[in-house]
Amino acid sequence: MNWEEAEHPRRPDGRFRDKSGRWAQTLLDQLGYGGLDILEQQVRTGTETENHPFMQQGVQARVSIVELKMPDGSTKTTIQKLYEREFLGTESAGEAMASLIGLAVGAPVPAVVLDEHNPDLLHMDYLPGVAPFRKATEQERDGPDGRLLGLLDLLVNNKDRNGSNWLVLEDGSIAGIDHGVVDLNRESVDTSEENQRWPHNDFTSHYLRRRVGLATGGPLAENDWHPDDLAEVERRLRVLFESERYKRLKEPAHSDEYLILERLAAIRALARGTVRRLT
């Protein structure tokens, strides 16, 4: 009996009632992965009516805002990101994987899926916001979304959370974007310098010791997460790692789920909070 069956008795049709009281088919539906299925269906059935290139992202990818006309006459705005073949490593699959893990953690990231026919092409939900090109404010950094974004960056070893790789949305909330520079490979992580094993940015600063005179973060420090919250994150990740969606991306993204769980365990070992944040 797996976790879903043990925790959520099923009806004859296989559905179960989740913690919010709604019926779900799988725990992945409960955690929000249904949005990935919706995005894939929209990309598959929609007809592209407009394509507006809006930035040249360094030398790695071309990014466009795309309007899709759906069979029911409605429209859907998405982002297309095409990685250049000569620079392609694991960026496209890594970015899709970071979205998966971000959804499991509960971090504010868009749904991202690989194109069915072109492994260099990503489709993602359009988020109405702007990149601030500045350091995060205290409110942005210390709020729930900022803390979850920092946790995601530590788990996926995201070394590129600069001022152009997160957004301030129209409602004032924040979201992380552009996760092509993640490192989920044990060999490269284990052979890196100690102060490079945990990426330092505005949002990960909660979790790292300060090193005077150095821009990089030191070893992990105590954090104010409740240990039970991080146990819940672990449970969500373990469900994800058993899913077909994760398994399809595992090899092209060079993802090591045991490394991710070890990084989470190290953070949880230093959790000293007394207030629960996750429900």
Coordinates of N, CA, C and O in Angstrom, one line a residue, residues 39-135:
L39 N -1.6 22.8 -18.8 CA -0.7 23.5 -19.7 C -0.3 22.6 -20.9 O -0.3 23.1 -22.1
E40 N 0.0 21.3 -20.7 CA 0.4 20.4 -21.8 C -0.8 20.3 -22.8 O -0.6 20.3 -24.0
Q41 N -2.0 20.2 -22.2 CA -3.2 20.1 -23.1 C -3.4 21.3 -23.9 O -3.8 21.3 -25.1
Q42 N -3.2 22.5 -23.3 CA -3.4 23.7 -24.0 C -2.4 23.9 -25.1 O -2.7 24.3 -26.2
V43 N -1.1 23.5 -24.9 CA -0.1 23.6 -25.9 C -0.4 22.6 -27.0 O -0.2 22.9 -28.2
R44 N -0.9 21.5 -26.7 CA -1.2 20.4 -27.7 C -2.3 20.8 -28.6 O -2.3 20.5 -29.8
T45 N -3.4 21.4 -28.0 CA -4.6 21.6 -28.8 C -4.8 23.1 -29.3 O -5.6 23.3 -30.1
G46 N -4.0 24.0 -28.7 CA -4.1 25.4 -29.1 C -3.5 25.7 -30.4 O -2.5 25.0 -30.8
T47 N -3.9 26.7 -31.1 CA -3.3 27.2 -32.3 C -2.6 28.5 -32.1 O -3.2 29.5 -31.6
E48 N -1.4 28.6 -32.4 CA -0.6 29.8 -32.2 C -1.0 30.9 -33.1 O -1.0 30.8 -34.3
T49 N -1.5 32.0 -32.5 CA -1.9 33.2 -33.3 C -1.0 34.3 -33.3 O -1.0 35.1 -34.2
E50 N -0.2 34.5 -32.2 CA 0.8 35.6 -32.1 C 2.0 35.0 -31.4 O 1.9 34.2 -30.5
N51 N 3.2 35.6 -31.8 CA 4.4 35.2 -31.2 C 5.3 36.4 -31.1 O 5.7 37.0 -32.2
H52 N 5.5 36.9 -29.9 CA 6.3 38.2 -29.7 C 7.6 37.9 -29.0 O 7.6 37.8 -27.8
P53 N 8.7 37.9 -29.7 CA 10.0 37.8 -29.0 C 10.2 39.0 -28.1 O 9.9 40.1 -28.6
F54 N 10.5 38.8 -26.9 CA 10.6 40.0 -26.0 C 11.9 40.1 -25.3 O 12.2 41.1 -24.7
M55 N 12.8 39.2 -25.4 CA 14.1 39.3 -24.9 C 15.1 38.3 -25.4 O 14.7 37.2 -25.9
Q56 N 16.3 38.6 -25.5 CA 17.4 37.7 -25.8 C 18.1 37.4 -24.5 O 18.8 38.2 -23.9
Q57 N 17.9 36.2 -24.0 CA 18.4 35.8 -22.7 C 19.8 35.3 -22.8 O 20.1 34.2 -23.0
G58 N 20.7 36.3 -22.7 CA 22.2 36.0 -22.9 C 22.4 35.4 -24.3 O 21.9 35.9 -25.3
V59 N 23.1 34.3 -24.3 CA 23.4 33.6 -25.5 C 22.8 32.2 -25.5 O 23.0 31.4 -26.3
Q60 N 21.9 31.9 -24.5 CA 21.4 30.6 -24.3 C 20.1 30.3 -24.9 O 19.8 29.2 -25.3
A61 N 19.2 31.3 -24.8 CA 17.8 31.0 -25.2 C 17.1 32.2 -25.8 O 17.5 33.3 -25.5
R62 N 16.1 31.9 -26.6 CA 15.2 32.9 -27.2 C 13.9 32.8 -26.5 O 13.3 31.7 -26.4
V63 N 13.3 33.9 -26.0 CA 12.1 33.8 -25.2 C 11.0 34.7 -26.0 O 11.3 35.8 -26.5
S64 N 9.8 34.1 -26.0 CA 8.7 34.8 -26.7 C 7.4 34.7 -25.8 O 7.2 33.7 -25.1
I65 N 6.6 35.7 -25.9 CA 5.2 35.6 -25.4 C 4.3 35.1 -26.6 O 4.4 35.7 -27.7
V66 N 3.6 34.1 -26.3 CA 2.8 33.4 -27.3 C 1.3 33.4 -27.0 O 1.0 33.1 -25.8
E67 N 0.5 33.8 -27.9 CA -1.0 33.7 -27.8 C -1.5 32.4 -28.5 O -1.2 32.2 -29.6
L68 N -2.2 31.6 -27.7 CA -2.8 30.4 -28.3 C -4.4 30.6 -28.3 O -5.0 31.0 -27.3
K69 N -4.9 30.2 -29.4 CA -6.4 30.1 -29.5 C -6.8 28.7 -29.3 O -6.4 27.8 -30.0
M70 N -7.7 28.5 -28.3 CA -8.1 27.2 -27.9 C -9.3 26.8 -28.7 O -10.0 27.6 -29.3
P71 N -9.6 25.5 -28.8 CA -10.7 25.0 -29.6 C -12.1 25.6 -29.2 O -13.0 25.7 -30.0
D72 N -12.2 26.0 -27.9 CA -13.5 26.6 -27.5 C -13.6 28.1 -27.8 O -14.5 28.7 -27.4
G73 N -12.5 28.6 -28.4 CA -12.5 30.0 -28.8 C -11.8 30.9 -27.8 O -11.6 32.1 -28.1
S74 N -11.5 30.4 -26.6 CA -10.8 31.2 -25.6 C -9.3 31.4 -26.0 O -8.8 30.7 -27.0
T75 N -8.6 32.2 -25.3 CA -7.2 32.4 -25.6 C -6.4 32.1 -24.4 O -6.9 32.2 -23.2
K76 N -5.1 31.7 -24.6 CA -4.2 31.4 -23.5 C -2.9 32.0 -23.8 O -2.4 31.9 -24.9
T77 N -2.3 32.8 -22.9 CA -1.0 33.4 -23.0 C 0.0 32.5 -22.4 O -0.1 32.1 -21.2
T78 N 1.1 32.1 -23.1 CA 2.2 31.3 -22.5 C 3.5 32.0 -22.9 O 3.6 32.9 -23.7
I79 N 4.5 31.4 -22.3 CA 5.9 31.8 -22.6 C 6.6 30.6 -23.3 O 6.4 29.5 -22.9
Q80 N 7.2 30.9 -24.4 CA 8.1 29.9 -25.1 C 9.5 30.2 -24.9 O 9.9 31.4 -25.0
K81 N 10.3 29.2 -24.6 CA 11.7 29.4 -24.3 C 12.5 28.4 -25.1 O 12.4 27.2 -24.8
L82 N 13.2 28.8 -26.1 CA 14.0 27.9 -27.0 C 15.5 28.0 -26.7 O 16.1 29.1 -26.9
Y83 N 16.0 27.0 -26.2 CA 17.5 26.9 -25.9 C 18.2 26.7 -27.2 O 17.9 25.9 -28.0
E84 N 19.3 27.4 -27.3 CA 20.2 27.3 -28.5 C 20.9 25.9 -28.5 O 21.5 25.6 -27.4
R85 N 20.9 25.2 -29.6 CA 21.5 23.9 -29.6 C 23.0 23.9 -29.2 O 23.5 23.0 -28.5
E86 N 23.7 24.9 -29.8 CA 25.2 24.8 -29.5 C 25.5 25.1 -28.1 O 26.7 24.8 -27.6
F87 N 24.6 25.7 -27.3 CA 24.9 25.9 -25.9 C 24.2 24.9 -25.0 O 24.3 25.0 -23.8
L88 N 23.4 24.0 -25.6 CA 22.5 23.2 -24.8 C 23.3 22.2 -24.0 O 24.1 21.4 -24.5
G89 N 23.0 22.1 -22.7 CA 23.5 21.1 -21.8 C 22.3 20.4 -21.2 O 21.6 19.6 -21.9
T90 N 22.0 20.6 -20.0 CA 20.8 20.1 -19.4 C 19.8 21.2 -19.0 O 18.9 21.0 -18.2
E91 N 19.9 22.4 -19.6 CA 19.2 23.5 -19.2 C 17.7 23.3 -19.3 O 16.9 23.7 -18.4
S92 N 17.2 22.9 -20.5 CA 15.8 22.8 -20.7 C 15.1 21.8 -19.7 O 14.1 22.1 -19.1
A93 N 15.7 20.6 -19.7 CA 15.2 19.6 -18.7 C 15.3 20.0 -17.3 O 14.5 19.8 -16.5
G94 N 16.5 20.6 -17.0 CA 16.7 21.1 -15.6 C 15.7 22.2 -15.2 O 15.2 22.2 -14.1
E95 N 15.3 23.0 -16.2 CA 14.3 24.1 -15.8 C 12.9 23.4 -15.6 O 12.2 23.8 -14.7
A96 N 12.6 22.4 -16.4 CA 11.3 21.7 -16.2 C 11.3 21.0 -14.9 O 10.3 21.0 -14.1
M97 N 12.5 20.4 -14.5 CA 12.6 19.7 -13.3 C 12.5 20.6 -12.1 O 11.8 20.3 -11.1
A98 N 13.1 21.8 -12.2 CA 13.0 22.7 -11.1 C 11.6 23.2 -10.8 O 11.2 23.4 -9.7
S99 N 10.8 23.3 -11.9 CA 9.4 23.7 -11.8 C 8.7 22.6 -11.0 O 7.9 22.8 -10.1
L100 N 8.9 21.3 -11.4 CA 8.3 20.2 -10.7 C 8.6 20.2 -9.2 O 7.7 20.1 -8.3
I101 N 9.9 20.4 -8.8 CA 10.3 20.4 -7.4 C 9.7 21.6 -6.7 O 9.3 21.6 -5.6
G102 N 9.7 22.8 -7.4 CA 9.1 24.0 -6.9 C 7.7 23.8 -6.5 O 7.2 24.2 -5.5
L103 N 6.9 23.1 -7.4 CA 5.5 22.9 -7.1 C 5.3 22.0 -5.9 O 4.4 22.2 -5.1
A104 N 6.2 21.0 -5.7 CA 6.2 20.1 -4.6 C 6.5 20.9 -3.3 O 5.8 20.7 -2.3
V105 N 7.5 21.8 -3.3 CA 7.8 22.6 -2.2 C 6.7 23.6 -1.8 O 6.5 23.9 -0.7
G106 N 6.0 24.0 -2.9 CA 5.1 25.1 -2.7 C 5.6 26.5 -3.0 O 5.1 27.5 -2.7
A107 N 6.8 26.5 -3.7 CA 7.4 27.7 -4.1 C 6.7 28.4 -5.2 O 6.0 27.7 -6.0
P108 N 6.7 29.7 -5.3 CA 6.0 30.5 -6.3 C 6.8 30.4 -7.7 O 7.6 31.3 -8.0
V109 N 6.5 29.4 -8.5 CA 7.2 29.3 -9.8 C 6.1 28.9 -10.8 O 5.1 28.3 -10.4
P110 N 6.3 29.2 -12.1 CA 5.4 28.9 -13.1 C 5.4 27.4 -13.4 O 6.4 26.7 -13.2
A111 N 4.3 26.9 -13.9 CA 4.3 25.5 -14.5 C 5.2 25.6 -15.8 O 5.1 26.5 -16.6
V112 N 6.0 24.6 -16.0 CA 6.9 24.5 -17.1 C 6.9 23.1 -17.6 O 7.0 22.1 -16.9
V113 N 6.7 22.9 -19.0 CA 6.7 21.6 -19.6 C 7.6 21.6 -20.8 O 7.7 22.6 -21.5
L114 N 8.2 20.5 -21.1 CA 9.0 20.3 -22.3 C 8.0 20.1 -23.5 O 7.0 19.5 -23.4
D115 N 8.4 20.6 -24.7 CA 7.7 20.4 -25.9 C 7.7 18.9 -26.2 O 8.7 18.2 -26.0
E116 N 6.6 18.4 -26.8 CA 6.5 17.0 -27.1 C 7.5 16.6 -28.2 O 7.9 15.5 -28.3
H117 N 7.8 17.5 -29.1 CA 8.6 17.2 -30.3 C 10.0 17.8 -30.3 O 10.9 17.3 -31.1
N118 N 10.2 18.8 -29.5 CA 11.5 19.5 -29.5 C 12.1 19.6 -28.1 O 11.5 20.4 -27.3
P119 N 13.1 18.8 -27.7 CA 13.6 18.8 -26.3 C 14.3 20.1 -25.9 O 14.5 20.3 -24.7
D120 N 14.5 21.0 -26.9 CA 15.2 22.3 -26.6 C 14.1 23.3 -26.3 O 14.5 24.4 -25.9
L121 N 12.8 23.0 -26.4 CA 11.8 24.1 -26.3 C 11.0 23.8 -25.1 O 10.5 22.7 -24.8
L122 N 10.8 24.9 -24.3 CA 10.0 24.9 -23.1 C 8.7 25.7 -23.3 O 8.7 26.7 -24.0
H123 N 7.6 25.3 -22.7 CA 6.4 26.1 -22.6 C 6.1 26.3 -21.1 O 6.3 25.4 -20.3
M124 N 5.7 27.5 -20.8 CA 5.5 27.8 -19.4 C 4.3 28.8 -19.2 O 4.0 29.6 -20.2
D125 N 3.7 28.8 -18.1 CA 2.6 29.7 -17.8 C 3.2 31.1 -17.8 O 4.3 31.4 -17.3
Y126 N 2.4 32.0 -18.4 CA 2.7 33.5 -18.3 C 2.4 34.1 -17.0 O 1.2 33.9 -16.5
L127 N 3.3 34.7 -16.4 CA 3.1 35.4 -15.1 C 3.1 36.9 -15.3 O 4.2 37.4 -15.8
P128 N 2.1 37.6 -15.0 CA 2.1 39.1 -15.3 C 2.9 39.8 -14.2 O 2.4 40.1 -13.1
G129 N 4.1 40.1 -14.5 CA 5.0 40.8 -13.6 C 6.2 41.3 -14.3 O 6.4 41.2 -15.5
V130 N 7.1 41.9 -13.5 CA 8.3 42.5 -14.1 C 9.5 42.1 -13.2 O 9.4 41.9 -12.0
A131 N 10.6 41.9 -13.9 CA 11.9 41.6 -13.2 C 12.4 42.9 -12.6 O 12.5 43.9 -13.3
P132 N 12.7 42.9 -11.3 CA 13.0 44.2 -10.6 C 14.5 44.6 -10.9 O 14.8 45.8 -10.7
F133 N 15.4 43.7 -11.3 CA 16.8 44.1 -11.5 C 17.3 44.8 -10.3 O 18.0 45.8 -10.4
R134 N 17.1 44.3 -9.1 CA 17.6 44.9 -7.8 C 17.6 43.8 -6.8 O 17.1 42.6 -7.0
K135 N 18.1 44.1 -5.6 CA 18.0 43.2 -4.5 C 16.6 43.1 -3.9 O 15.9 44.1 -4.0

